[in-house]
Amino acid sequence: MKEDFYDILGISKNATDAEIKKAYRKKAIEYHPDKNPGDKSAEEKFKKAAEAYEILSDPDKKARYDQYGHQAFEGGGFGGGGMNMDDIFSQFGDIFGGGFSGFGGFGGGGGRQRRVKGSNLRIRVKLTLEEIANGVEKKIIVKRKIQAPGTTYKTCGTCNGTGQVTRITNTILGRMQTATTCSTCGGAGQSIDYRPSDADGQGLKVTEETVSIKIPAGVEDGMQLKVAGKGNEAPGEGVAGDLLVAIEEQDHPDLQREGNNLHYDLYVSFSEAALGASREIDTVSGKVRIKIEEGVQSGKILRLRGKGIPSLNGYGKGDLLVHVNVWTPKTLNKEQREFFEKMSKDDHFRPNPDSGEKSFFEKVKDMFS
Ligand SMILES: [Zn+2]
């Protein structure tokens, strides 16, 4: 009886995409062959987790599995044997992020020489709304592995630099040729010739480097930028991994973002609403003075075109929507109370929304026109 995919990942049937991914990542790290060298049962669990993730991370396959169970996939792809390690790395390699990717862990295979890629690094960058609106260049100190000075690599003698070993076996069908990854160099085609004492087994060492990251205007919380080549270096002639920068947007004290538009709550007093006023408000590009017409109603929205966030593709800018709120005092003294009591008897102060003033729905329509 085949084990349930949800049980393999240790999650419930209601798990979200993010939970599925997280659970898989955890299992993959726990049973990763780099961490459990030679442990067959760990390798088996690693493969099972990958198989479960392959199905549950794909909405179509997940729906089929939820309806029919393992029967849904019998006869195809995953029937019995499961995936091999190379499939797992080439399909889901990026989920491991920094940390893994052995000497030759990735790579396309085939007959060509493989290029080993260093592992990616991930960092978070906190940005203010002003930085997001205007774009910013951040200098970040990153700890990354580089090839230690003095390290030299030589062509692997076992595979002569091809990364693969070809074996010829005689079978009843004739001679069969099979190519497998070279176990001496792990497929990289190179091995260490000399390494200084402060370098690790791959000739790498950790250094601190200041990386300058240009962040374009208009990014959003949760977006990920890639700085190519600023991840960990790879040994030998391999290429460096990437630095993945996750954007975190800090809350602004006065402005709320909605897509590329910004919202601002403006409070005016009774008398300002009646007499009109001029007020200075904060925007992402400095202060702006706005005029409030006399007789303004609470709930009116003033649109300041182009005072929002620029769109990431460089075309157009959002607006700043200023919401007018008439502030009602919460307490009154005797004199003030008498004043308002007198006012309340005057017909002129009785609400009369139909007298030329636009209705709420018309105002909303105006907003989107
Ligand atoms: Zn080799």
CSV table of C-alpha atoms and ligand atoms in Angstrom, one decimal:
chain,number,residue,atom,x,y,z
A,1,MET,CA,0.0,0.0,0.0
A,2,LYS,CA,1.5,3.3,-1.1
A,3,GLU,CA,1.8,5.9,1.6
A,4,ASP,CA,-0.5,9.0,1.6
A,5,PHE,CA,1.2,12.1,0.1
A,6,TYR,CA,-0.1,14.3,2.9
A,7,ASP,CA,1.2,11.9,5.5
A,8,ILE,CA,4.6,11.9,3.9
A,9,LEU,CA,4.8,15.7,4.2
A,10,GLY,CA,3.1,15.6,7.6
A,11,ILE,CA,0.4,18.1,6.6
A,12,SER,CA,-3.4,18.1,6.6
A,13,LYS,CA,-5.5,17.9,3.5
A,14,ASN,CA,-6.4,21.6,3.9
A,15,ALA,CA,-2.8,22.8,3.8
A,16,THR,CA,-2.2,25.9,1.8
A,17,ASP,CA,0.4,26.1,-1.1
A,18,ALA,CA,2.8,27.9,1.2
A,19,GLU,CA,2.4,25.2,3.9
A,20,ILE,CA,3.0,22.4,1.4
A,21,LYS,CA,6.1,24.1,0.1
A,22,LYS,CA,7.3,24.7,3.7
A,23,ALA,CA,6.7,21.1,4.7
A,24,TYR,CA,8.5,19.8,1.7
A,25,ARG,CA,11.4,22.1,2.2
A,26,LYS,CA,11.8,20.9,5.8
A,27,LYS,CA,11.7,17.2,4.8
A,28,ALA,CA,14.1,17.8,1.9
A,29,ILE,CA,16.6,19.4,4.1
A,30,GLU,CA,16.2,16.8,6.8
A,31,TYR,CA,16.8,13.9,4.4
A,32,HIS,CA,19.1,15.6,2.0
A,33,PRO,CA,21.8,13.2,0.7
A,34,ASP,CA,24.4,15.8,1.6
A,35,LYS,CA,23.4,15.5,5.2
A,36,ASN,CA,22.9,11.8,5.2
A,37,PRO,CA,25.7,10.4,3.1
A,38,GLY,CA,25.2,6.7,2.3
A,39,ASP,CA,22.0,6.4,4.3
A,40,LYS,CA,19.6,4.5,2.0
A,41,SER,CA,16.5,5.1,4.1
A,42,ALA,CA,17.1,8.8,4.2
A,43,GLU,CA,17.4,8.8,0.4
A,44,GLU,CA,14.2,6.9,0.1
A,45,LYS,CA,12.4,9.4,2.3
A,46,PHE,CA,13.9,12.3,0.3
A,47,LYS,CA,12.6,10.8,-2.9
A,48,LYS,CA,9.2,10.1,-1.4
A,49,ALA,CA,8.9,13.7,-0.2
A,50,ALA,CA,9.9,15.0,-3.7
A,51,GLU,CA,7.3,12.8,-5.2
A,52,ALA,CA,4.6,14.0,-2.9
A,53,TYR,CA,5.6,17.6,-3.5
A,54,GLU,CA,5.6,17.1,-7.3
A,55,ILE,CA,1.9,16.1,-7.1
A,56,LEU,CA,0.7,18.4,-4.3
A,57,SER,CA,2.4,21.6,-5.7
A,58,ASP,CA,0.6,21.2,-9.0
A,59,PRO,CA,-3.1,22.3,-8.8
A,60,ASP,CA,-4.2,19.8,-11.5
A,61,LYS,CA,-2.4,16.8,-10.2
A,62,LYS,CA,-3.4,17.7,-6.6
A,63,ALA,CA,-7.1,17.8,-7.6
A,64,ARG,CA,-6.7,14.4,-9.3
A,65,TYR,CA,-5.0,12.9,-6.3
A,66,ASP,CA,-7.6,14.3,-3.9
A,67,GLN,CA,-10.3,12.7,-6.0
A,68,TYR,CA,-8.8,9.3,-7.0
A,69,GLY,CA,-5.7,8.9,-4.7
A,70,HIS,CA,-2.7,7.1,-6.1
A,71,GLN,CA,-4.8,5.4,-8.8
A,72,ALA,CA,-4.8,8.8,-10.6
A,73,PHE,CA,-1.2,8.3,-11.5
A,74,GLU,CA,-0.9,4.6,-12.1
A,75,GLY,CA,0.8,3.6,-15.3
A,76,GLY,CA,2.5,6.9,-15.9
A,77,GLY,CA,5.5,8.7,-14.6
A,78,PHE,CA,5.6,7.8,-11.0
A,79,GLY,CA,3.9,4.4,-10.9
A,80,GLY,CA,6.5,2.4,-9.1
A,81,GLY,CA,10.1,3.6,-9.3
A,82,GLY,CA,9.6,7.2,-8.2
A,83,MET,CA,12.0,9.9,-9.3
A,84,ASN,CA,15.7,9.8,-9.6
A,85,MET,CA,17.9,12.2,-7.8
A,86,ASP,CA,18.8,14.2,-10.8
A,87,ASP,CA,15.2,14.8,-11.6
A,88,ILE,CA,14.6,16.1,-8.1
A,89,PHE,CA,17.5,18.5,-8.2
A,90,SER,CA,16.7,19.8,-11.6
A,91,GLN,CA,13.0,20.3,-10.8
A,92,PHE,CA,13.0,21.5,-7.3
A,93,GLY,CA,16.6,22.6,-6.8
A,94,ASP,CA,15.7,26.2,-6.2
A,95,ILE,CA,13.6,25.3,-3.2
A,96,PHE,CA,16.7,24.6,-1.2
A,97,GLY,CA,18.0,28.1,-1.4
A,98,GLY,CA,21.3,28.7,0.2
A,99,GLY,CA,23.1,25.9,2.0
A,100,PHE,CA,23.1,22.9,-0.4
A,101,SER,CA,24.3,22.0,-3.8
A,102,GLY,CA,27.3,19.9,-3.6
A,103,PHE,CA,30.2,19.9,-5.9
A,104,GLY,CA,28.2,19.3,-9.0
A,105,GLY,CA,24.8,19.0,-7.5
A,106,PHE,CA,23.0,20.8,-10.3
A,107,GLY,CA,23.5,20.8,-14.0
A,108,GLY,CA,21.6,19.7,-17.0
A,109,GLY,CA,23.5,16.4,-17.7
A,110,GLY,CA,23.6,15.1,-21.2
A,111,GLY,CA,26.8,14.5,-22.9
A,112,ARG,CA,28.2,18.1,-22.6
A,113,GLN,CA,30.4,19.2,-19.8
A,114,ARG,CA,28.3,20.4,-16.8
A,115,ARG,CA,28.7,23.9,-15.4
A,116,VAL,CA,28.4,23.8,-11.7
A,117,LYS,CA,26.4,26.6,-10.2
A,118,GLY,CA,27.1,28.0,-6.7
A,119,SER,CA,24.1,28.1,-4.3
A,120,ASN,CA,21.8,31.1,-4.1
A,121,LEU,CA,21.7,33.4,-1.1
A,122,ARG,CA,18.6,35.0,0.2
A,123,ILE,CA,18.3,38.3,2.1
A,124,ARG,CA,15.4,40.6,3.1
A,125,VAL,CA,15.5,44.4,2.6
A,126,LYS,CA,13.2,46.7,4.4
A,127,LEU,CA,12.0,49.8,2.5
A,128,THR,CA,10.1,52.8,3.4
A,129,LEU,CA,7.2,53.9,1.1
A,130,GLU,CA,9.3,56.9,0.0
A,131,GLU,CA,12.1,54.6,-1.0
A,132,ILE,CA,9.7,52.5,-2.9
A,133,ALA,CA,8.1,55.5,-4.6
A,134,ASN,CA,11.4,57.0,-5.7
A,135,GLY,CA,13.6,53.9,-6.2
A,136,VAL,CA,16.7,53.4,-4.1
A,137,GLU,CA,20.2,51.9,-4.1
A,138,LYS,CA,21.0,49.9,-1.0
A,139,LYS,CA,24.4,48.8,0.1
A,140,ILE,CA,24.1,45.5,1.9
A,141,ILE,CA,26.8,43.4,3.6
A,142,VAL,CA,26.4,39.9,2.4
A,143,LYS,CA,28.3,36.8,3.7
A,144,ARG,CA,29.1,34.7,0.6
A,145,LYS,CA,31.5,32.0,-0.3
A,146,ILE,CA,34.2,32.8,-2.8
A,147,GLN,CA,37.1,30.8,-4.1
A,148,ALA,CA,39.8,31.1,-1.6
A,149,PRO,CA,42.8,33.0,-3.0
A,150,GLY,CA,45.5,30.4,-4.0
A,151,THR,CA,43.1,27.6,-4.6
A,152,THR,CA,43.8,25.7,-7.8
A,153,TYR,CA,41.7,23.2,-9.6
A,154,LYS,CA,42.8,20.5,-12.0
A,155,THR,CA,40.9,18.4,-14.6
A,156,CYS,CA,39.4,15.4,-12.9
A,157,GLY,CA,41.5,12.4,-13.9
A,158,THR,CA,38.7,9.9,-13.5
A,159,CYS,CA,36.4,11.4,-16.1
A,160,ASN,CA,38.9,13.6,-18.0
A,161,GLY,CA,36.8,16.7,-17.3
A,162,THR,CA,33.6,15.4,-18.8
A,163,GLY,CA,31.9,14.9,-15.5
A,164,GLN,CA,30.6,11.5,-16.6
A,165,VAL,CA,31.9,8.0,-16.6
A,166,THR,CA,30.9,5.7,-19.4
A,167,ARG,CA,30.6,2.1,-18.6
A,168,ILE,CA,30.3,-0.7,-21.1
A,169,THR,CA,28.6,-3.9,-20.0
A,170,ASN,CA,28.0,-7.1,-21.9
A,171,THR,CA,24.5,-8.3,-21.8
A,172,ILE,CA,22.5,-10.9,-23.8
A,173,LEU,CA,21.4,-8.1,-26.0
A,174,GLY,CA,24.9,-7.1,-26.8
A,175,ARG,CA,27.2,-4.4,-25.4
A,176,MET,CA,25.4,-1.7,-23.5
A,177,GLN,CA,26.8,1.7,-22.8
A,178,THR,CA,25.7,3.6,-19.7
A,179,ALA,CA,26.8,7.1,-18.6
A,180,THR,CA,26.8,7.9,-14.9
A,181,THR,CA,27.9,11.0,-13.0
A,182,CYS,CA,31.6,10.8,-12.1
A,183,SER,CA,31.9,10.0,-8.4
A,184,THR,CA,35.3,11.5,-8.0
A,185,CYS,CA,34.4,15.1,-8.9
A,186,GLY,CA,30.6,14.8,-8.6
A,187,GLY,CA,30.1,15.7,-12.2
A,188,ALA,CA,32.0,19.0,-12.1
A,189,GLY,CA,34.9,17.7,-14.3
A,190,GLN,CA,37.4,19.3,-11.9
A,191,SER,CA,38.9,18.5,-8.6
A,192,ILE,CA,41.0,20.4,-6.1
A,193,ASP,CA,44.6,20.6,-6.9
A,194,TYR,CA,45.7,22.9,-4.0
A,195,ARG,CA,43.7,24.7,-1.3
A,196,PRO,CA,44.9,27.0,1.5
A,197,SER,CA,44.2,25.9,5.0
A,198,ASP,CA,41.3,28.4,5.5
A,199,ALA,CA,39.4,27.0,2.5
A,200,ASP,CA,36.7,24.3,2.8
A,201,GLY,CA,36.7,21.0,0.9
A,202,GLN,CA,35.7,22.8,-2.3
A,203,GLY,CA,38.4,25.5,-2.0
A,204,LEU,CA,35.8,28.1,-0.9
A,205,LYS,CA,35.8,30.4,2.0
A,206,VAL,CA,33.2,32.8,3.5
A,207,THR,CA,33.8,36.5,3.1
A,208,GLU,CA,31.8,39.6,3.8
A,209,GLU,CA,31.1,41.7,0.8
A,210,THR,CA,29.2,44.9,0.3
A,211,VAL,CA,26.8,44.4,-2.5
A,212,SER,CA,25.1,47.4,-4.0
A,213,ILE,CA,21.5,46.7,-5.0
A,214,LYS,CA,19.5,49.0,-7.2
A,215,ILE,CA,15.8,48.8,-6.3
A,216,PRO,CA,13.5,50.2,-9.0
A,217,ALA,CA,10.6,52.4,-8.0
A,218,GLY,CA,7.3,50.6,-7.7
A,219,VAL,CA,8.3,47.3,-6.0
A,220,GLU,CA,5.8,45.6,-3.6
A,221,ASP,CA,6.1,43.8,-0.4
A,222,GLY,CA,6.9,40.1,-1.0
A,223,MET,CA,8.6,40.7,-4.4
A,224,GLN,CA,11.9,39.1,-5.0
A,225,LEU,CA,14.7,40.7,-7.0
A,226,LYS,CA,17.7,38.7,-8.3
A,227,VAL,CA,21.2,40.0,-8.3
A,228,ALA,CA,22.9,37.6,-10.7
A,229,GLY,CA,26.2,36.2,-9.7
A,230,LYS,CA,26.2,37.5,-6.1
A,231,GLY,CA,25.4,34.2,-4.4
A,232,ASN,CA,28.0,31.7,-3.4
A,233,GLU,CA,30.7,31.1,-5.9
A,234,ALA,CA,31.2,27.6,-7.3
A,235,PRO,CA,34.4,25.6,-7.3
A,236,GLY,CA,36.6,25.4,-10.4
A,237,GLU,CA,35.2,27.0,-13.5
A,238,GLY,CA,31.6,26.9,-12.2
A,239,VAL,CA,29.4,30.0,-12.1
A,240,ALA,CA,28.4,31.9,-9.0
A,241,GLY,CA,24.8,31.5,-7.7
A,242,ASP,CA,22.5,34.5,-7.4
A,243,LEU,CA,21.6,36.8,-4.5
A,244,LEU,CA,17.8,36.8,-4.1
A,245,VAL,CA,16.5,39.9,-2.4
A,246,ALA,CA,13.0,39.8,-0.8
A,247,ILE,CA,11.3,43.2,-0.5
A,248,GLU,CA,9.7,44.1,2.8
A,249,GLU,CA,7.5,47.3,2.8
A,250,GLN,CA,7.4,49.2,6.0
A,251,ASP,CA,4.2,50.8,7.1
A,252,HIS,CA,3.9,54.6,6.6
A,253,PRO,CA,2.5,56.6,9.5
A,254,ASP,CA,0.0,58.5,7.3
A,255,LEU,CA,-0.2,56.9,3.9
A,256,GLN,CA,-1.9,53.6,3.1
A,257,ARG,CA,-0.9,51.9,-0.1
A,258,GLU,CA,-3.4,50.1,-2.4
A,259,GLY,CA,-1.7,48.9,-5.6
A,260,ASN,CA,-0.1,52.1,-6.9
A,261,ASN,CA,-2.6,54.4,-5.3
A,262,LEU,CA,-2.1,55.9,-1.9
A,263,HIS,CA,-4.8,56.9,0.6
A,264,TYR,CA,-4.5,59.7,3.1
A,265,ASP,CA,-7.1,60.5,5.9
A,266,LEU,CA,-7.5,64.2,6.3
A,267,TYR,CA,-9.4,65.5,9.3
A,268,VAL,CA,-10.9,69.0,9.2
A,269,SER,CA,-12.9,70.8,11.9
A,270,PHE,CA,-16.6,71.9,11.6
A,271,SER,CA,-15.4,75.4,10.9
A,272,GLU,CA,-12.8,74.4,8.3
A,273,ALA,CA,-15.5,72.4,6.5
A,274,ALA,CA,-17.8,75.4,6.5
A,275,LEU,CA,-15.3,78.1,5.7
A,276,GLY,CA,-12.8,76.2,3.6
A,277,ALA,CA,-9.1,75.8,4.5
A,278,SER,CA,-5.6,75.3,3.1
A,279,ARG,CA,-3.6,72.4,4.5
A,280,GLU,CA,-0.2,70.9,4.0
A,281,ILE,CA,0.0,67.1,3.8
A,282,ASP,CA,2.8,64.6,3.5
A,283,THR,CA,3.3,62.7,0.2
A,284,VAL,CA,6.0,60.3,-0.9
A,285,SER,CA,7.6,63.2,-2.9
A,286,GLY,CA,7.5,65.8,-0.2
A,287,LYS,CA,4.9,68.1,1.3
A,288,VAL,CA,2.0,69.4,-0.8
A,289,ARG,CA,-0.5,72.2,0.0
A,290,ILE,CA,-4.1,71.4,-0.8
A,291,LYS,CA,-7.1,73.6,-0.8
A,292,ILE,CA,-10.4,72.5,0.8
A,293,GLU,CA,-13.4,74.3,-0.7
A,294,GLU,CA,-15.8,75.9,1.7
A,295,GLY,CA,-18.9,73.7,2.3
A,296,VAL,CA,-16.9,70.4,1.8
A,297,GLN,CA,-18.7,67.3,3.0
A,298,SER,CA,-17.2,64.6,5.1
A,299,GLY,CA,-16.4,61.6,2.9
A,300,LYS,CA,-15.3,63.7,-0.1
A,301,ILE,CA,-12.3,62.3,-1.9
A,302,LEU,CA,-9.7,64.6,-3.4
A,303,ARG,CA,-7.6,63.0,-6.1
A,304,LEU,CA,-4.0,64.2,-6.5
A,305,ARG,CA,-3.0,62.8,-9.8
A,306,GLY,CA,0.4,61.3,-10.1
A,307,LYS,CA,1.2,61.6,-6.4
A,308,GLY,CA,1.1,57.8,-5.9
A,309,ILE,CA,3.6,55.1,-6.6
A,310,PRO,CA,5.1,54.7,-10.1
A,311,SER,CA,4.3,51.5,-11.8
A,312,LEU,CA,7.2,49.0,-11.8
A,313,ASN,CA,7.3,48.9,-15.6
A,314,GLY,CA,8.0,52.6,-15.8
A,315,TYR,CA,4.7,53.6,-17.4
A,316,GLY,CA,2.4,55.9,-15.3
A,317,LYS,CA,2.0,56.6,-11.7
A,318,GLY,CA,-0.8,56.0,-9.2
A,319,ASP,CA,-2.7,58.8,-7.5
A,320,LEU,CA,-3.0,60.1,-3.9
A,321,LEU,CA,-6.5,60.0,-2.7
A,322,VAL,CA,-7.2,62.4,0.2
A,323,HIS,CA,-10.3,61.4,2.2
A,324,VAL,CA,-11.9,64.3,3.9
A,325,ASN,CA,-13.3,63.6,7.4
A,326,VAL,CA,-15.1,66.2,9.4
A,327,TRP,CA,-13.9,66.0,13.0
A,328,THR,CA,-16.6,66.0,15.6
A,329,PRO,CA,-15.5,67.0,19.1
A,330,LYS,CA,-16.2,64.3,21.6
A,331,THR,CA,-17.0,66.7,24.5
A,332,LEU,CA,-18.4,70.2,24.8
A,333,ASN,CA,-18.4,72.7,27.5
A,334,LYS,CA,-21.6,74.6,28.5
A,335,GLU,CA,-21.0,77.6,26.2
A,336,GLN,CA,-20.2,75.3,23.2
A,337,ARG,CA,-23.3,73.2,24.0
A,338,GLU,CA,-25.5,76.3,23.9
A,339,PHE,CA,-24.0,77.4,20.6
A,340,PHE,CA,-24.7,74.0,19.0
A,341,GLU,CA,-28.2,73.9,20.5
A,342,LYS,CA,-28.9,77.2,18.9
A,343,MET,CA,-27.5,76.0,15.6
A,344,SER,CA,-29.6,72.9,15.6
A,345,LYS,CA,-32.8,75.0,15.6
A,346,ASP,CA,-31.7,76.8,12.4
A,347,ASP,CA,-33.0,75.1,9.3
A,348,HIS,CA,-29.9,76.1,7.4
A,349,PHE,CA,-27.9,73.4,9.2
A,350,ARG,CA,-30.3,70.6,8.4
A,351,PRO,CA,-28.7,68.0,6.1
A,352,ASN,CA,-30.0,68.5,2.5
A,353,PRO,CA,-27.9,66.2,0.4
A,354,ASP,CA,-30.0,66.6,-2.8
A,355,SER,CA,-29.4,70.3,-3.1
A,356,GLY,CA,-26.8,70.3,-5.9
A,357,GLU,CA,-24.3,68.2,-3.9
A,358,LYS,CA,-23.4,64.9,-5.5
A,359,SER,CA,-24.6,61.6,-3.9
A,360,PHE,CA,-22.2,59.1,-2.5
A,361,PHE,CA,-22.6,56.9,-5.5
A,362,GLU,CA,-21.9,59.7,-7.9
A,363,LYS,CA,-18.8,60.5,-6.0
A,364,VAL,CA,-17.6,56.9,-6.2
A,365,LYS,CA,-18.4,56.9,-9.9
A,366,ASP,CA,-16.3,60.1,-10.3
A,367,MET,CA,-13.4,58.4,-8.5
A,368,PHE,CA,-13.1,55.7,-11.1
A,369,SER,CA,-13.8,57.9,-14.2
B,1,ZN,ZN,35.4,13.5,-12.6
